[in-house]
Short mmCIF file of C-alpha atoms in Angstrom, two decimals:
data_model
loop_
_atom_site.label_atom_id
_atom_site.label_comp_id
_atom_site.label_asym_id
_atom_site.label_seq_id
_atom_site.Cartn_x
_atom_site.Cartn_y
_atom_site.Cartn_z
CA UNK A 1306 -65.83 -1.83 -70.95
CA UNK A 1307 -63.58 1.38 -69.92
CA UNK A 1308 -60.03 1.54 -71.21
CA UNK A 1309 -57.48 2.69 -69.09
CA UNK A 1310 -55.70 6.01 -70.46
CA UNK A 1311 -52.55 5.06 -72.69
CA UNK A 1312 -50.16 7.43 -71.17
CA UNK A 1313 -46.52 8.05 -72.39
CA UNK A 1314 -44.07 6.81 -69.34
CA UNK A 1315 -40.88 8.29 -69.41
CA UNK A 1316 -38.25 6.38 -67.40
CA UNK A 1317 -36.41 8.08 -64.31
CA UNK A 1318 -38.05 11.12 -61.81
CA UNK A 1319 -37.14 14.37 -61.86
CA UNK A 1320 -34.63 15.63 -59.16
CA UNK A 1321 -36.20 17.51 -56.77
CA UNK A 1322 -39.28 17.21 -57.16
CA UNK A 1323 -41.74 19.35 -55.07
CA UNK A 1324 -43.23 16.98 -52.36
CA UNK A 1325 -46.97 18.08 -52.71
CA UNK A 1326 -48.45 14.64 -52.77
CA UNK A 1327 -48.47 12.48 -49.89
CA UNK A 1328 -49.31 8.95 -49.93
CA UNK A 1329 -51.33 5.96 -48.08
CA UNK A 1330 -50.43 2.61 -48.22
CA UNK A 1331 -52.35 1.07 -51.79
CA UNK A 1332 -53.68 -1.87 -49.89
CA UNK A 1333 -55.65 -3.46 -47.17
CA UNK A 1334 -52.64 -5.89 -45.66
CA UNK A 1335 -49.78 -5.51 -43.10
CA UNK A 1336 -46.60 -5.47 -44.55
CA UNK A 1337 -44.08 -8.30 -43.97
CA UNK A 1338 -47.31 -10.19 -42.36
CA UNK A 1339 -50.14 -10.34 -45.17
CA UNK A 1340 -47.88 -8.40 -47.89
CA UNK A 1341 -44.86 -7.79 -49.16
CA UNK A 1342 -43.14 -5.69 -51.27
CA UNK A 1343 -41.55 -7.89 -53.61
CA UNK A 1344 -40.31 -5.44 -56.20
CA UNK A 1345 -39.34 -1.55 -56.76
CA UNK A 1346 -38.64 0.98 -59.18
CA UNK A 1347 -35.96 0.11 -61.37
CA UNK A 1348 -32.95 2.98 -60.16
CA UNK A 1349 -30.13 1.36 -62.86
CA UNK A 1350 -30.62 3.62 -66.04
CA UNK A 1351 -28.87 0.30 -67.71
CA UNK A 1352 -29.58 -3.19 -68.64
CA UNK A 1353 -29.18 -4.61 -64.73
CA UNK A 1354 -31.82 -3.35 -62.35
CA UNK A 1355 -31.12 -1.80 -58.55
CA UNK A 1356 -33.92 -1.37 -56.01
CA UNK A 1357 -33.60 2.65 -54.43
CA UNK A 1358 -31.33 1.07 -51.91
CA UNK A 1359 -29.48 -0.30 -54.79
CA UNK A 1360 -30.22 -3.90 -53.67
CA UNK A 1361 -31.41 -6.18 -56.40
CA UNK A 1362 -35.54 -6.14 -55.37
CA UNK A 1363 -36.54 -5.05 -59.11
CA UNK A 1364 -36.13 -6.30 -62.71
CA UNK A 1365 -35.04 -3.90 -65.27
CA UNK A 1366 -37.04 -1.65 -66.40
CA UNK A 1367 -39.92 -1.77 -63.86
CA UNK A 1368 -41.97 1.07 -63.06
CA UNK A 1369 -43.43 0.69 -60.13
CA UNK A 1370 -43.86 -1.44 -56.89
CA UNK A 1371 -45.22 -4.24 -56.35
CA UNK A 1372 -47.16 -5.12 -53.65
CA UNK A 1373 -47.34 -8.59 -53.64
CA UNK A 1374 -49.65 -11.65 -51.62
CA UNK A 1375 -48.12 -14.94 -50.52
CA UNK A 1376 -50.43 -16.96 -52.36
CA UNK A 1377 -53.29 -17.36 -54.54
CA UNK A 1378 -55.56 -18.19 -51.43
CA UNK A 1379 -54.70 -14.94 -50.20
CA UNK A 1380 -56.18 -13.19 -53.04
CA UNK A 1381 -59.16 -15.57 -53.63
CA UNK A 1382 -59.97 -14.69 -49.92
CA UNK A 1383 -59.97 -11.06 -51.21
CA UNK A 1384 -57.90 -8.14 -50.60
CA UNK A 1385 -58.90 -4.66 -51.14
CA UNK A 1386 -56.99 -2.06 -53.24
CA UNK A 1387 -56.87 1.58 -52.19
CA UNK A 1388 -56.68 4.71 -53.43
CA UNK A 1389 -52.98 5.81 -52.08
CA UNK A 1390 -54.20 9.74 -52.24
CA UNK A 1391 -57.47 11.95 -52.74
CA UNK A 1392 -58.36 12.62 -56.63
CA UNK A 1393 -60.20 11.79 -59.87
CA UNK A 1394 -60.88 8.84 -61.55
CA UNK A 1395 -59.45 9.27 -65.07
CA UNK A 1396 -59.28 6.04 -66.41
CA UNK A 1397 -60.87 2.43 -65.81
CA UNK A 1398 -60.24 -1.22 -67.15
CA UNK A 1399 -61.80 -4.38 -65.92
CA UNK A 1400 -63.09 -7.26 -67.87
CA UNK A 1401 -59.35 -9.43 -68.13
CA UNK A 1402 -59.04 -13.08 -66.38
CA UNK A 1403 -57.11 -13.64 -63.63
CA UNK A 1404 -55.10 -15.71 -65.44
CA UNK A 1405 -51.59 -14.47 -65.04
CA UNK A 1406 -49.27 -13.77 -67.98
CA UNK A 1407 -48.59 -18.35 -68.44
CA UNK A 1408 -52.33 -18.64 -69.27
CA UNK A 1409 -53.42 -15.49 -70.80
CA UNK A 1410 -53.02 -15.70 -74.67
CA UNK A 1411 -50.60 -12.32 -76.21
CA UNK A 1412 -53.15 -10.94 -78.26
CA UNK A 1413 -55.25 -10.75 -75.02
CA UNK A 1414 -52.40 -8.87 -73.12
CA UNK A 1415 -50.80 -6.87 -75.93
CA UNK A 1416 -51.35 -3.17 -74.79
CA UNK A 1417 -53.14 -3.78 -71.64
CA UNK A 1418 -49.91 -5.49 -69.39
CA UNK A 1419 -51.62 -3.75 -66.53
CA UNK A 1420 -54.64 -5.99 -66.46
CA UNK A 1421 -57.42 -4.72 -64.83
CA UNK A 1422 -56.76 -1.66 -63.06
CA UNK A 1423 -57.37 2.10 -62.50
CA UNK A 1424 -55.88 5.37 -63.09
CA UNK A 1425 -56.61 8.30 -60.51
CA UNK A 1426 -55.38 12.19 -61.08
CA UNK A 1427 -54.46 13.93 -57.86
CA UNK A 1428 -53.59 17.23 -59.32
CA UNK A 1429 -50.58 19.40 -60.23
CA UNK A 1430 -49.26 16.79 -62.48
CA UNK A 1431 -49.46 13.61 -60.01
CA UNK A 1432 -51.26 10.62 -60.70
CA UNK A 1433 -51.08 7.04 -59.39
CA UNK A 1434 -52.27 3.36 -61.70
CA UNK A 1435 -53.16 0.67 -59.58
CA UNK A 1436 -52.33 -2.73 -62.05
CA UNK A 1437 -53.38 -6.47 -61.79
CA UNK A 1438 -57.03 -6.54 -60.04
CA UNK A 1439 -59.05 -8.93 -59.96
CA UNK A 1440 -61.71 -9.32 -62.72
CA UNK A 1441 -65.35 -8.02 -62.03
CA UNK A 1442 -63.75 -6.47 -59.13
CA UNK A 1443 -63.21 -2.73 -59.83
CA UNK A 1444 -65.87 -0.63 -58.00
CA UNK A 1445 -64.98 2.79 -59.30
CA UNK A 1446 -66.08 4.87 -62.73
CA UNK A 1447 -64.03 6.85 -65.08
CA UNK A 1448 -64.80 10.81 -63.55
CA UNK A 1449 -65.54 9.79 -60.32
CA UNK A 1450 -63.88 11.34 -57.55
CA UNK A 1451 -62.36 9.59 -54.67
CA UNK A 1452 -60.48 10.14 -51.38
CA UNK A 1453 -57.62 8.14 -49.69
CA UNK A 1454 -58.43 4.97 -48.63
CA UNK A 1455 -61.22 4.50 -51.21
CA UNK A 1456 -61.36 0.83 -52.02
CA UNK A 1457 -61.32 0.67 -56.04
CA UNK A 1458 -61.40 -3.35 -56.50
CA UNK A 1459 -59.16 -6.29 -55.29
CA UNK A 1460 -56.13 -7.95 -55.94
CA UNK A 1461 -56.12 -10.08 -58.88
CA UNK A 1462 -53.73 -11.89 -61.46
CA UNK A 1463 -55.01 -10.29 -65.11
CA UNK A 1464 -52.09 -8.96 -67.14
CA UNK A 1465 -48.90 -9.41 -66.89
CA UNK A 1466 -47.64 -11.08 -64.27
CA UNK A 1467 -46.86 -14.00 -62.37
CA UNK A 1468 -48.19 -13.68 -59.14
CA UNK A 1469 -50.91 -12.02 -57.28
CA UNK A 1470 -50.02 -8.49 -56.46
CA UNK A 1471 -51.07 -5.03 -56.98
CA UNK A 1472 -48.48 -2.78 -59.16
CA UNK A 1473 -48.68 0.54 -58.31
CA UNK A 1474 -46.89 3.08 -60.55
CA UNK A 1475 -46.59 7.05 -59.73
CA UNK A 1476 -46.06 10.09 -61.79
CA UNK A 1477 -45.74 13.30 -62.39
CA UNK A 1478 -46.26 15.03 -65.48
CA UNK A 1479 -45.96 11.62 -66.93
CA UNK A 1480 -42.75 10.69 -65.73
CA UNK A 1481 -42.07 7.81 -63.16
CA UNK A 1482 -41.37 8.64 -59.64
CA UNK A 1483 -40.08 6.29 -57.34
CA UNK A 1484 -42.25 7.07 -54.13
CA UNK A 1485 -39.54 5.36 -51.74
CA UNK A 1486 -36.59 7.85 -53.49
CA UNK A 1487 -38.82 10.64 -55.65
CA UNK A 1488 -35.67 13.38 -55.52
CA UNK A 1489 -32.66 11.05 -57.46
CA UNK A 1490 -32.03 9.29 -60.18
CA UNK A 1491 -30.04 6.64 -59.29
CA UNK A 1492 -29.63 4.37 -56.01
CA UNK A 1493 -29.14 6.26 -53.18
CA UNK A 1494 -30.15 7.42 -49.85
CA UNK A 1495 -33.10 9.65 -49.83
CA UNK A 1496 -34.30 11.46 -46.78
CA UNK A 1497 -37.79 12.60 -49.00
CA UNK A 1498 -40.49 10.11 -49.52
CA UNK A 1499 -43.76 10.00 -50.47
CA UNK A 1500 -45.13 8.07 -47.97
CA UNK A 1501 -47.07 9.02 -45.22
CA UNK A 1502 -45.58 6.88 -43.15
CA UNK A 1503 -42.57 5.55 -42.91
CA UNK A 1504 -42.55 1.95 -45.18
CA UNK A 1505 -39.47 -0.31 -43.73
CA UNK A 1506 -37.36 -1.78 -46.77
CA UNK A 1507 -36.99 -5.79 -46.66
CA UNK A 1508 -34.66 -7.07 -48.41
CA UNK A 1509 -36.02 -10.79 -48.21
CA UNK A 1510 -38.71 -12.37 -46.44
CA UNK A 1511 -40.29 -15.79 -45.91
CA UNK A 1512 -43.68 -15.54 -47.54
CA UNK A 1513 -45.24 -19.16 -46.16
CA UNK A 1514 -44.24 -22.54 -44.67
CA UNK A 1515 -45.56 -25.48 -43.46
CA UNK A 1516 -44.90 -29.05 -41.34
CA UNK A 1517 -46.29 -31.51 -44.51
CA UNK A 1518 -45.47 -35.22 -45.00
CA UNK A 1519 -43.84 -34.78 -48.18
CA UNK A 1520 -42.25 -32.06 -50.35
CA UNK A 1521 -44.80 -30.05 -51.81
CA UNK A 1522 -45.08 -29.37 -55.52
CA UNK A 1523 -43.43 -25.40 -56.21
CA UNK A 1524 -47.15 -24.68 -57.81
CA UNK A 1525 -48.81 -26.44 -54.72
CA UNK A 1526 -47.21 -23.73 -52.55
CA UNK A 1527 -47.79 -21.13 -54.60
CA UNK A 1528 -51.46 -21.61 -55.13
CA UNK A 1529 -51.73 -22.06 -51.21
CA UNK A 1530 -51.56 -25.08 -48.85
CA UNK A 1531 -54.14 -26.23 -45.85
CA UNK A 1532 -52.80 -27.55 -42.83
CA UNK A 1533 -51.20 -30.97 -43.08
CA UNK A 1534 -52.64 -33.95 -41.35
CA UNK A 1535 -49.69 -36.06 -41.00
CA UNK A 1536 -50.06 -39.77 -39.47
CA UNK A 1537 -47.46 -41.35 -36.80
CA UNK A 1538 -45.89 -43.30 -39.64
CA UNK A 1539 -45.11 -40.59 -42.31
CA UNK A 1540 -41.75 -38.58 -43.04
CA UNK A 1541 -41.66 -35.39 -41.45
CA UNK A 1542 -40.96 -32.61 -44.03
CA UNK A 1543 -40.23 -28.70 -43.07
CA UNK A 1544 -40.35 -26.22 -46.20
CA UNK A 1545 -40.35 -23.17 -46.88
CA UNK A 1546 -41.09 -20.01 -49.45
CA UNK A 1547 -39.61 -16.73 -49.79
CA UNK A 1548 -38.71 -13.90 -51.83
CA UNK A 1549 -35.58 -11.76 -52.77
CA UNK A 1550 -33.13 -14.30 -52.71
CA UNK A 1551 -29.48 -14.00 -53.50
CA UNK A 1552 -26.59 -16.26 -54.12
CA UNK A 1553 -25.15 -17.28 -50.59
CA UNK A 1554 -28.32 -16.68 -48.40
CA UNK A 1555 -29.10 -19.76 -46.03
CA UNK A 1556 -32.41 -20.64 -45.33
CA UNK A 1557 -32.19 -22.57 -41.83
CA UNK A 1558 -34.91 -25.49 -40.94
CA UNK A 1559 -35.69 -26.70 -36.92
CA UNK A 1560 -38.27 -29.11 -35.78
CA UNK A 1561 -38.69 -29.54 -32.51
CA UNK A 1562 -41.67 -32.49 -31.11
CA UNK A 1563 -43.04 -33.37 -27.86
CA UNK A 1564 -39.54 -34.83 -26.19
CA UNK A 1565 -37.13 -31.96 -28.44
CA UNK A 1566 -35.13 -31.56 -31.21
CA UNK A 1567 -35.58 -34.08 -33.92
CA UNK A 1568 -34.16 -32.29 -36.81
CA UNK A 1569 -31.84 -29.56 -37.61
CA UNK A 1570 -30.46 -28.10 -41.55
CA UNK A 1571 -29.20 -25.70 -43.41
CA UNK A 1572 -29.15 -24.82 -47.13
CA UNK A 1573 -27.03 -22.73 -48.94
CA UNK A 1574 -28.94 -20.90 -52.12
CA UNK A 1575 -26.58 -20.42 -54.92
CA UNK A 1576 -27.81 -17.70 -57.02
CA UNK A 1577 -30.25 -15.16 -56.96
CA UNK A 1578 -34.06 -15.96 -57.27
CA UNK A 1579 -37.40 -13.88 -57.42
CA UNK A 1580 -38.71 -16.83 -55.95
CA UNK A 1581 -37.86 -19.85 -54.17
CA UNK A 1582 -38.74 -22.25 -51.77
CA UNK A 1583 -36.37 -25.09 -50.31
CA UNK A 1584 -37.03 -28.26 -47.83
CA UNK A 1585 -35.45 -30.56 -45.33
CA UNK A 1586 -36.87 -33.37 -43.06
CA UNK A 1587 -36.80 -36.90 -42.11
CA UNK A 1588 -38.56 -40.56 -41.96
CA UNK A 1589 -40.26 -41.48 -39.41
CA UNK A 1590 -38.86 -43.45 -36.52
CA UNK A 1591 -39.46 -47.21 -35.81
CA UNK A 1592 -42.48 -47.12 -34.08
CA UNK A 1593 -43.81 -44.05 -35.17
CA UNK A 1594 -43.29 -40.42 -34.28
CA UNK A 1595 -44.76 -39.61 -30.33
CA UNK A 1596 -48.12 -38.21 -30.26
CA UNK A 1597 -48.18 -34.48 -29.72
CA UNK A 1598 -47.68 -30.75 -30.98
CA UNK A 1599 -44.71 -30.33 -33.48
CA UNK A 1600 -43.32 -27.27 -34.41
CA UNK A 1601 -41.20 -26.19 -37.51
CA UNK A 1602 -39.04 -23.19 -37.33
CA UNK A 1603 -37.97 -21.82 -40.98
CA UNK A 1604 -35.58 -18.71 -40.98
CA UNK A 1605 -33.47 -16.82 -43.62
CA UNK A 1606 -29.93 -15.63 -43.15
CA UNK A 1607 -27.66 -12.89 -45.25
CA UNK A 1608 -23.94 -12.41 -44.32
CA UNK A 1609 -24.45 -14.31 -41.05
CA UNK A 1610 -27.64 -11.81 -40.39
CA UNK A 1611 -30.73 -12.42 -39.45
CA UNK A 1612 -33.28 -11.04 -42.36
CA UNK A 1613 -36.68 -13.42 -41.23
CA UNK A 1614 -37.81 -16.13 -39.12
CA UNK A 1615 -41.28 -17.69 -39.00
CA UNK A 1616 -42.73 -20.52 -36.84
CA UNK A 1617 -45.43 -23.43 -37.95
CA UNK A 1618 -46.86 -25.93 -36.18
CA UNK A 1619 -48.75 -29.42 -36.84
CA UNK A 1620 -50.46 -31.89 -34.24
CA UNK A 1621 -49.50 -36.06 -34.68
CA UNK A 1622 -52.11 -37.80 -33.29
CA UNK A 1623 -52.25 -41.72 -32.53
#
């Protein structure tokens, strides 16, 4: 088995840094559809932690982003990771369980938080590590040369973390770089990014949701749901699952069946999660619900703003 490179990582990019790398999105998804990006660069040079917009999507100290999946059946279905510009391979690691940081013993992580991943140089001090892929899946070699777009393996869940995503970190001359804000320091706006194309920022988004006949267990979701089959006589339960939550955001539930609206609520979220995912519905009536399509409407609000709205749907039959 390859090792990937230990590299020194100093904290923080250097201001004004000449733009001569330009980079592709890491991975085969659409963002705010298949993928999201769940966390940034830490900006906050303290113990709290500010996204480059100085919102709150990071954790202190992180070096990267992550590029994260809605669930575990999104990455057992597979989803490529790319090489975000041309260059050489320079290190390799593959090997580590997809067991996530819960079910992967210390000794097996200590040193190697990255999982299985790879390590590309792109020249004139820029190089980009791709973190967390899945195991067996790498499909690159230490010295090979690649272009952008390359796939090098799949999402996984080896290392550290605690769900499936692909970390990517950037630097130059072994320093981070935050691709979204590569000439400051701290939070601010940036007009220069490393991006190719222009990446929107989202502060929050609804990740997956569901018409079920019961509130689902938190792991449930996370792993992945099918569609419910719910019978005339069961409750009728709306939930949902998001990201980037913070204290006074309302997540919003509708459902609306064959003859209207049946059921209509709000909740309140009172603190700031990673994570979370939140509920509402009702019995059913005497008699049964009416035979036909159902539909579930799940959306997030900030300040009395919009942020994301997403539609389900479910079939009662006699």
């Amino acid at each position: 088995m390859k090792h990937l490179i230990a590299l020194a990582i100093t904290a923080g990019a250097s201001p004004l840094l000449a733009q001569d790398i330009s980079l592709q999105l890491p991975i085969d998804c659409t963002l705010g559809k298949t993928c999201f990006i769940q966390q940034f660069t830490d900006r906050d040079p303290g113990p709290e932690a500010k996204d480059f917009t100085c919102g709150t999507l990071s954790y202190d100290g992180h070096k990267g982003t992550d590029f994260a999946l809605a669930t575990h059946e999104d990455r057992l279905n597979g989803v490529d990771v790319l090489a975000a510009a041309d260059g050489r391979v320079r290190g390799v690691r593959d090997g580590m369980p997809d067991l996530g940081l819960d079910n992967t013993s210390s000794d097996e992580i200590e040193g190697r938080d990255c999982g299985n991943g790879v390590v590309i140089d792109h020249g004139n001090g820029w190089e980009t590590q791709y973190c967390h892929m899945a195991q067996g899946s790498v499909r690159v070699l230490d010295g090979d040369t690649v272009t952008a777009g390359t796939p090098l393996g799949q999402v996984g869940f080896s290392g550290r973390t605690q769900f499936p995503h692909l970390h990517l970190s950037v630097r130059h001359n072994g320093a981070v770089v935050d691709p979204f804000a590569p000439n400051t320091d701290s939070c601010a706006d940036s007009e220069l990014s490393l991006w190719a194309k222009d990446i929107a920022y989202q502060p929050s988004a609804i990740l997956d949701l569901g018409l079920s006949d019961a509130v689902p267990e938190y792991d449930a979701i996370k792993q992945g749901l099918p569609e419910a089959d719910i019978a005339r006589n069961e409750p009728l339960v709306l939930w949902g699952y998001a990201y980037g939550a913070q204290s006074g955001d309302v997540m919003s539930f509708l459902i609306t069946g064959p003859h209207g609206e049946i059921f209509r609520h709000d909740v309140t979220v009172d603190r700031q999660q990673a994570q979370y995912f939140r509920a509402g519905g009702l019995k059913a009536p005497k008699g049964g619900w009416p035979t036909g399509r159902y539909t579930g409407l799940v959306s997030v609000s900030r300040e009395g703003r919009l942020v994301d709205r997403r539609v389900t749907q479910a079939e009662i039959h006699g």
